[in-house]
Short mmCIF file of C-alpha atoms in Angstrom, two decimals:
data_model
loop_
_atom_site.label_atom_id
_atom_site.label_comp_id
_atom_site.label_asym_id
_atom_site.label_seq_id
_atom_site.Cartn_x
_atom_site.Cartn_y
_atom_site.Cartn_z
CA MET A 206 -2.01 -30.08 -17.65
CA LEU A 207 -2.53 -33.44 -19.89
CA ASP A 208 1.19 -34.77 -19.29
CA LYS A 209 0.80 -34.03 -15.58
CA THR A 210 -2.48 -35.93 -15.55
CA PHE A 211 -1.62 -38.79 -17.77
CA GLY A 212 2.36 -38.63 -18.33
CA SER A 213 2.85 -41.54 -15.95
CA LEU A 214 0.59 -44.05 -17.80
CA PRO A 215 2.29 -46.53 -20.31
CA THR A 216 2.20 -45.51 -23.75
CA GLU A 217 0.95 -48.76 -24.96
CA ALA A 218 -1.24 -51.43 -23.22
CA GLU A 219 -0.49 -55.11 -23.28
CA ALA A 220 -3.66 -56.73 -24.59
CA ALA A 221 -4.83 -59.88 -22.98
CA PRO A 222 -5.29 -62.85 -25.30
CA VAL A 223 -8.95 -63.75 -26.41
CA PRO A 224 -9.93 -67.29 -26.17
CA GLU A 225 -11.62 -68.93 -28.93
CA VAL A 226 -15.37 -69.27 -28.52
CA VAL A 227 -16.92 -72.76 -28.17
CA ALA A 228 -20.14 -72.56 -29.87
CA ALA A 229 -23.31 -74.46 -28.41
CA LYS A 230 -23.75 -77.54 -30.45
CA PRO A 231 -27.40 -77.69 -32.11
CA PRO A 232 -29.82 -79.18 -32.31
CA ARG A 233 -31.69 -77.33 -29.30
CA ARG A 234 -34.84 -75.67 -28.49
CA LEU A 235 -35.08 -73.32 -25.72
CA PHE A 236 -38.60 -71.81 -25.05
CA ILE A 237 -38.90 -68.55 -22.89
CA PRO A 238 -42.52 -67.78 -21.80
CA LEU A 239 -43.69 -64.20 -22.31
CA ASP A 240 -47.44 -63.14 -22.51
CA VAL A 241 -46.99 -61.00 -25.78
CA PRO A 242 -49.03 -61.29 -28.90
CA GLN A 243 -46.25 -61.91 -30.98
CA THR A 244 -43.82 -64.66 -30.75
CA VAL A 245 -40.05 -63.87 -31.66
CA VAL A 246 -38.34 -66.93 -33.01
CA THR A 247 -34.33 -66.72 -33.30
CA PHE A 248 -32.17 -69.55 -34.73
CA GLY A 249 -28.41 -70.06 -35.31
CA GLY A 250 -25.57 -72.17 -35.17
CA PRO A 251 -21.73 -72.30 -36.07
CA ALA A 252 -20.71 -71.23 -39.21
CA PHE A 253 -17.50 -70.38 -41.30
CA ARG A 254 -14.39 -68.00 -40.36
CA ARG A 255 -13.91 -65.36 -43.25
CA SER A 256 -10.30 -66.93 -43.71
CA GLU A 257 -11.66 -70.40 -44.41
CA PRO A 258 -11.51 -71.40 -48.10
CA ASP A 259 -15.33 -72.39 -48.18
CA PHE A 260 -16.41 -68.95 -46.83
CA MET A 261 -17.56 -67.80 -50.05
CA ALA A 262 -19.58 -70.81 -50.93
CA ALA A 263 -21.16 -70.70 -47.48
CA TYR A 264 -21.89 -66.88 -48.19
CA VAL A 265 -23.66 -67.69 -51.49
CA VAL A 266 -25.77 -70.59 -50.20
CA ASN A 267 -26.71 -68.87 -47.22
CA HIS A 268 -28.30 -66.07 -49.53
CA ILE A 269 -30.26 -68.82 -51.30
CA LEU A 270 -31.66 -69.87 -47.71
CA GLY A 271 -32.43 -66.47 -46.25
CA GLY A 272 -30.69 -63.58 -47.49
CA ALA A 273 -31.90 -60.21 -48.44
CA GLY A 274 -34.51 -59.83 -51.30
CA LEU A 275 -37.97 -61.69 -51.72
CA THR A 276 -36.52 -64.79 -53.48
CA SER A 277 -34.87 -67.03 -50.61
CA ARG A 278 -36.31 -70.31 -49.46
CA LEU A 279 -37.29 -69.07 -46.12
CA PHE A 280 -38.96 -65.83 -47.42
CA ARG A 281 -40.94 -67.90 -50.06
CA GLU A 282 -42.01 -70.76 -47.95
CA VAL A 283 -42.63 -68.94 -44.49
CA ARG A 284 -44.07 -65.65 -45.72
CA GLU A 285 -45.27 -66.08 -49.09
CA LYS A 286 -46.65 -69.38 -49.41
CA ARG A 287 -48.04 -69.99 -45.85
CA GLY A 288 -48.29 -66.20 -44.48
CA LEU A 289 -46.83 -67.33 -41.24
CA ALA A 290 -44.57 -64.38 -40.81
CA TYR A 291 -44.06 -60.92 -42.10
CA SER A 292 -40.42 -61.31 -42.41
CA VAL A 293 -37.83 -63.88 -42.07
CA ARG A 294 -33.99 -63.57 -42.29
CA GLU A 295 -30.93 -65.30 -41.99
CA ASN A 296 -27.40 -64.01 -41.98
CA LEU A 297 -23.69 -65.30 -41.56
CA VAL A 298 -21.86 -63.45 -38.73
CA TRP A 299 -17.91 -63.55 -38.39
CA LEU A 300 -15.78 -62.25 -35.93
CA ASP A 301 -11.89 -62.89 -35.01
CA HIS A 302 -12.88 -65.63 -32.68
CA SER A 303 -16.08 -66.82 -33.67
CA ALA A 304 -18.48 -67.21 -36.52
CA MET A 305 -22.19 -68.23 -36.65
CA PHE A 306 -25.23 -68.07 -38.75
CA LEU A 307 -28.14 -66.27 -37.22
CA GLY A 308 -31.97 -65.97 -38.30
CA ASN A 309 -34.77 -64.51 -36.93
CA SER A 310 -38.59 -64.23 -37.51
CA GLY A 311 -41.89 -62.94 -35.70
CA THR A 312 -45.29 -64.43 -35.81
CA CYS A 313 -48.37 -64.89 -33.94
CA ALA A 314 -48.36 -66.94 -30.99
CA ASP A 315 -50.79 -69.48 -32.30
CA ARG A 316 -48.82 -70.27 -35.29
CA ALA A 317 -45.38 -70.13 -33.64
CA ASP A 318 -44.96 -73.89 -33.70
CA GLU A 319 -45.76 -74.12 -37.61
CA THR A 320 -43.37 -71.51 -38.14
CA VAL A 321 -40.43 -73.09 -36.18
CA GLU A 322 -41.35 -76.48 -37.83
CA GLU A 323 -41.42 -74.94 -41.62
CA ILE A 324 -37.88 -73.02 -40.82
CA GLU A 325 -36.36 -76.34 -39.63
CA LYS A 326 -37.62 -78.27 -42.63
CA GLN A 327 -36.18 -75.53 -45.04
CA VAL A 328 -32.80 -75.85 -43.26
CA ARG A 329 -33.06 -79.51 -43.32
CA ASP A 330 -33.79 -79.75 -46.98
CA ILE A 331 -30.98 -77.56 -48.12
CA ALA A 332 -28.51 -79.39 -45.80
CA GLU A 333 -29.50 -82.79 -47.24
CA GLU A 334 -29.93 -81.61 -50.73
CA GLY A 335 -28.26 -78.50 -51.40
CA PRO A 336 -29.37 -75.69 -53.92
CA THR A 337 -30.42 -76.05 -57.49
CA GLN A 338 -28.28 -74.88 -60.27
CA GLN A 339 -30.79 -72.25 -60.94
CA GLU A 340 -30.82 -70.88 -57.23
CA LEU A 341 -27.04 -70.89 -57.50
CA ASP A 342 -26.99 -68.98 -60.51
CA ASP A 343 -29.63 -66.42 -59.38
CA ALA A 344 -27.78 -65.91 -56.02
CA LYS A 345 -24.36 -65.30 -57.82
CA SER A 346 -26.02 -62.47 -60.01
CA TYR A 347 -27.66 -60.94 -56.92
CA LEU A 348 -24.52 -60.72 -54.91
CA LYS A 349 -22.34 -59.44 -57.86
CA GLY A 350 -24.81 -56.61 -58.41
CA SER A 351 -25.27 -55.80 -54.55
CA GLN A 352 -21.56 -55.23 -54.67
CA ILE A 353 -21.77 -52.30 -56.52
CA LEU A 354 -24.82 -50.77 -54.45
CA ALA A 355 -22.22 -51.19 -51.49
CA LEU A 356 -20.20 -48.40 -52.89
CA ASN A 357 -22.88 -46.06 -54.12
CA THR A 358 -22.60 -43.54 -51.06
CA SER A 359 -19.64 -42.30 -48.79
CA SER A 360 -21.02 -43.85 -45.74
CA LYS A 361 -21.37 -47.38 -47.67
CA LEU A 362 -17.90 -47.05 -49.06
CA ALA A 363 -16.56 -46.29 -45.75
CA ARG A 364 -18.17 -49.15 -44.01
CA THR A 365 -17.19 -51.62 -46.93
CA LEU A 366 -13.58 -50.55 -46.57
CA GLN A 367 -13.67 -51.05 -42.94
CA GLN A 368 -15.00 -54.47 -43.30
CA GLN A 369 -12.47 -55.26 -45.68
CA GLN A 370 -9.75 -54.10 -43.50
CA LEU A 371 -11.05 -56.28 -40.53
CA ASP A 372 -11.41 -59.33 -42.93
CA LYS A 373 -7.71 -58.67 -43.85
CA LEU A 374 -8.60 -58.75 -47.64
CA PRO A 375 -6.02 -57.35 -50.24
CA ILE A 376 -6.66 -53.70 -51.45
CA ASP A 377 -7.75 -54.96 -55.03
CA TYR A 378 -10.55 -57.23 -53.61
CA PHE A 379 -13.06 -55.08 -55.13
CA GLU A 380 -11.67 -56.17 -58.67
CA LYS A 381 -11.63 -59.63 -57.61
CA HIS A 382 -15.10 -59.98 -55.67
CA ASN A 383 -16.98 -61.04 -58.73
CA ALA A 384 -14.58 -63.52 -59.98
CA VAL A 385 -14.82 -65.06 -56.16
CA VAL A 386 -18.46 -65.52 -56.44
CA ASP A 387 -18.58 -66.68 -59.83
CA GLY A 388 -15.99 -69.37 -58.89
CA VAL A 389 -18.37 -71.05 -56.56
CA THR A 390 -19.74 -74.44 -57.96
CA LEU A 391 -22.96 -76.43 -57.14
CA ALA A 392 -20.51 -78.83 -55.50
CA ASP A 393 -18.98 -76.15 -53.13
CA ALA A 394 -22.52 -74.81 -52.39
CA LYS A 395 -23.66 -78.23 -51.24
CA ARG A 396 -20.67 -79.19 -49.32
CA ALA A 397 -20.80 -75.58 -47.37
CA ALA A 398 -24.86 -76.46 -46.96
CA ARG A 399 -24.04 -79.72 -45.22
CA ARG A 400 -21.32 -78.12 -42.85
CA LEU A 401 -23.57 -74.92 -42.04
CA TRP A 402 -26.84 -76.84 -41.31
CA GLY A 403 -26.25 -80.61 -41.03
CA ASP A 404 -26.66 -80.54 -37.32
CA GLY A 405 -29.64 -78.58 -37.24
CA LEU A 406 -30.58 -75.37 -35.55
CA LEU A 407 -30.23 -73.96 -32.13
CA THR A 408 -33.46 -71.94 -31.69
CA ILE A 409 -34.84 -69.65 -28.88
CA ILE A 410 -38.59 -68.96 -29.06
CA VAL A 411 -39.90 -66.03 -26.82
CA GLY A 412 -43.64 -65.80 -26.59
CA ARG A 413 -46.83 -67.58 -25.34
CA SER A 414 -46.43 -71.35 -24.67
CA PRO A 415 -46.42 -73.59 -27.63
CA ARG A 416 -49.00 -76.27 -27.73
CA ASP A 417 -46.25 -79.06 -27.44
CA ALA A 418 -43.84 -77.59 -24.81
CA ALA A 419 -41.77 -80.14 -23.07
CA GLN A 420 -41.10 -80.39 -19.38
CA PRO A 421 -37.92 -78.38 -18.63
CA THR A 422 -34.58 -80.24 -18.98
CA THR A 423 -30.82 -79.72 -18.07
CA MET A 424 -29.38 -77.19 -20.74
CA PRO A 425 -25.72 -77.68 -21.93
CA PRO A 426 -23.36 -75.72 -20.16
CA ALA A 427 -22.73 -73.30 -22.86
CA ILE A 428 -26.27 -71.75 -22.30
CA THR A 429 -27.91 -70.64 -19.22
CA PRO A 430 -31.30 -70.31 -19.53
CA PRO A 431 -33.46 -67.40 -17.61
CA PRO A 432 -35.91 -68.64 -14.85
CA GLY A 433 -39.00 -70.29 -16.64
CA ALA A 434 -37.10 -71.33 -19.68
CA GLN A 435 -38.11 -74.71 -21.21
CA GLN A 436 -35.97 -76.97 -23.40
CA LEU A 437 -37.87 -78.55 -26.39
CA ASP A 438 -37.26 -81.42 -28.13
CA ALA A 439 -35.42 -80.85 -31.45
CA ALA A 440 -34.47 -83.75 -33.72
CA PRO A 441 -31.03 -83.66 -35.32
CA THR A 442 -30.55 -83.29 -38.94
CA ALA A 443 -28.49 -86.08 -40.23
CA PRO A 444 -26.04 -84.92 -42.90
CA PRO A 445 -26.32 -86.72 -46.27
CA ASN A 446 -23.73 -89.73 -47.37
#
């Protein structure tokens, strides 16, 4: 029955080529009005492919800015010191034809402007000055320890092995991982930070209208705003000399 039904189909399909993704260039702010108590802030921009030499430097410095745990700059400045949001995170996302950094936070509507401004300030600071040596050492220690925790259950082990295959890493990468992390220097981290965040952020804000909303303007072709969306002014971050 199966042969009769599907026997005429080709044994292999010819996969269509997938074009490279051209990312929208920051800085941009897009405001989408929605009458809800909590305003959601999502921000991002182009990042490193897994195959690039500076990927691990970007991975480490990204942890310093907005990674897991309670010690990132964004968590400390946005939540702990100012109480602007319950959570704020930022991650690297890498795929075959694109790579990006992507972060988000949620805050009350009347503090959305302050939240966005503080996020942008922290991004600007690390792009211009880079991390400290202590931040780099702490991030390395955390990331090396978390590698072990990524293998402590069958499901985590399976996900880790799957990602390793998708990233085309060698079978002995587990043994090399900590040495690769340790090999990131302060100069590497500063260089990666400049490239990641030197152009600023592409930010989407969904919630009640911020106080200083600008009049709608034309968005770049890479972004099609929904009805009612407004583009807000966002000053670019000048990379350091």
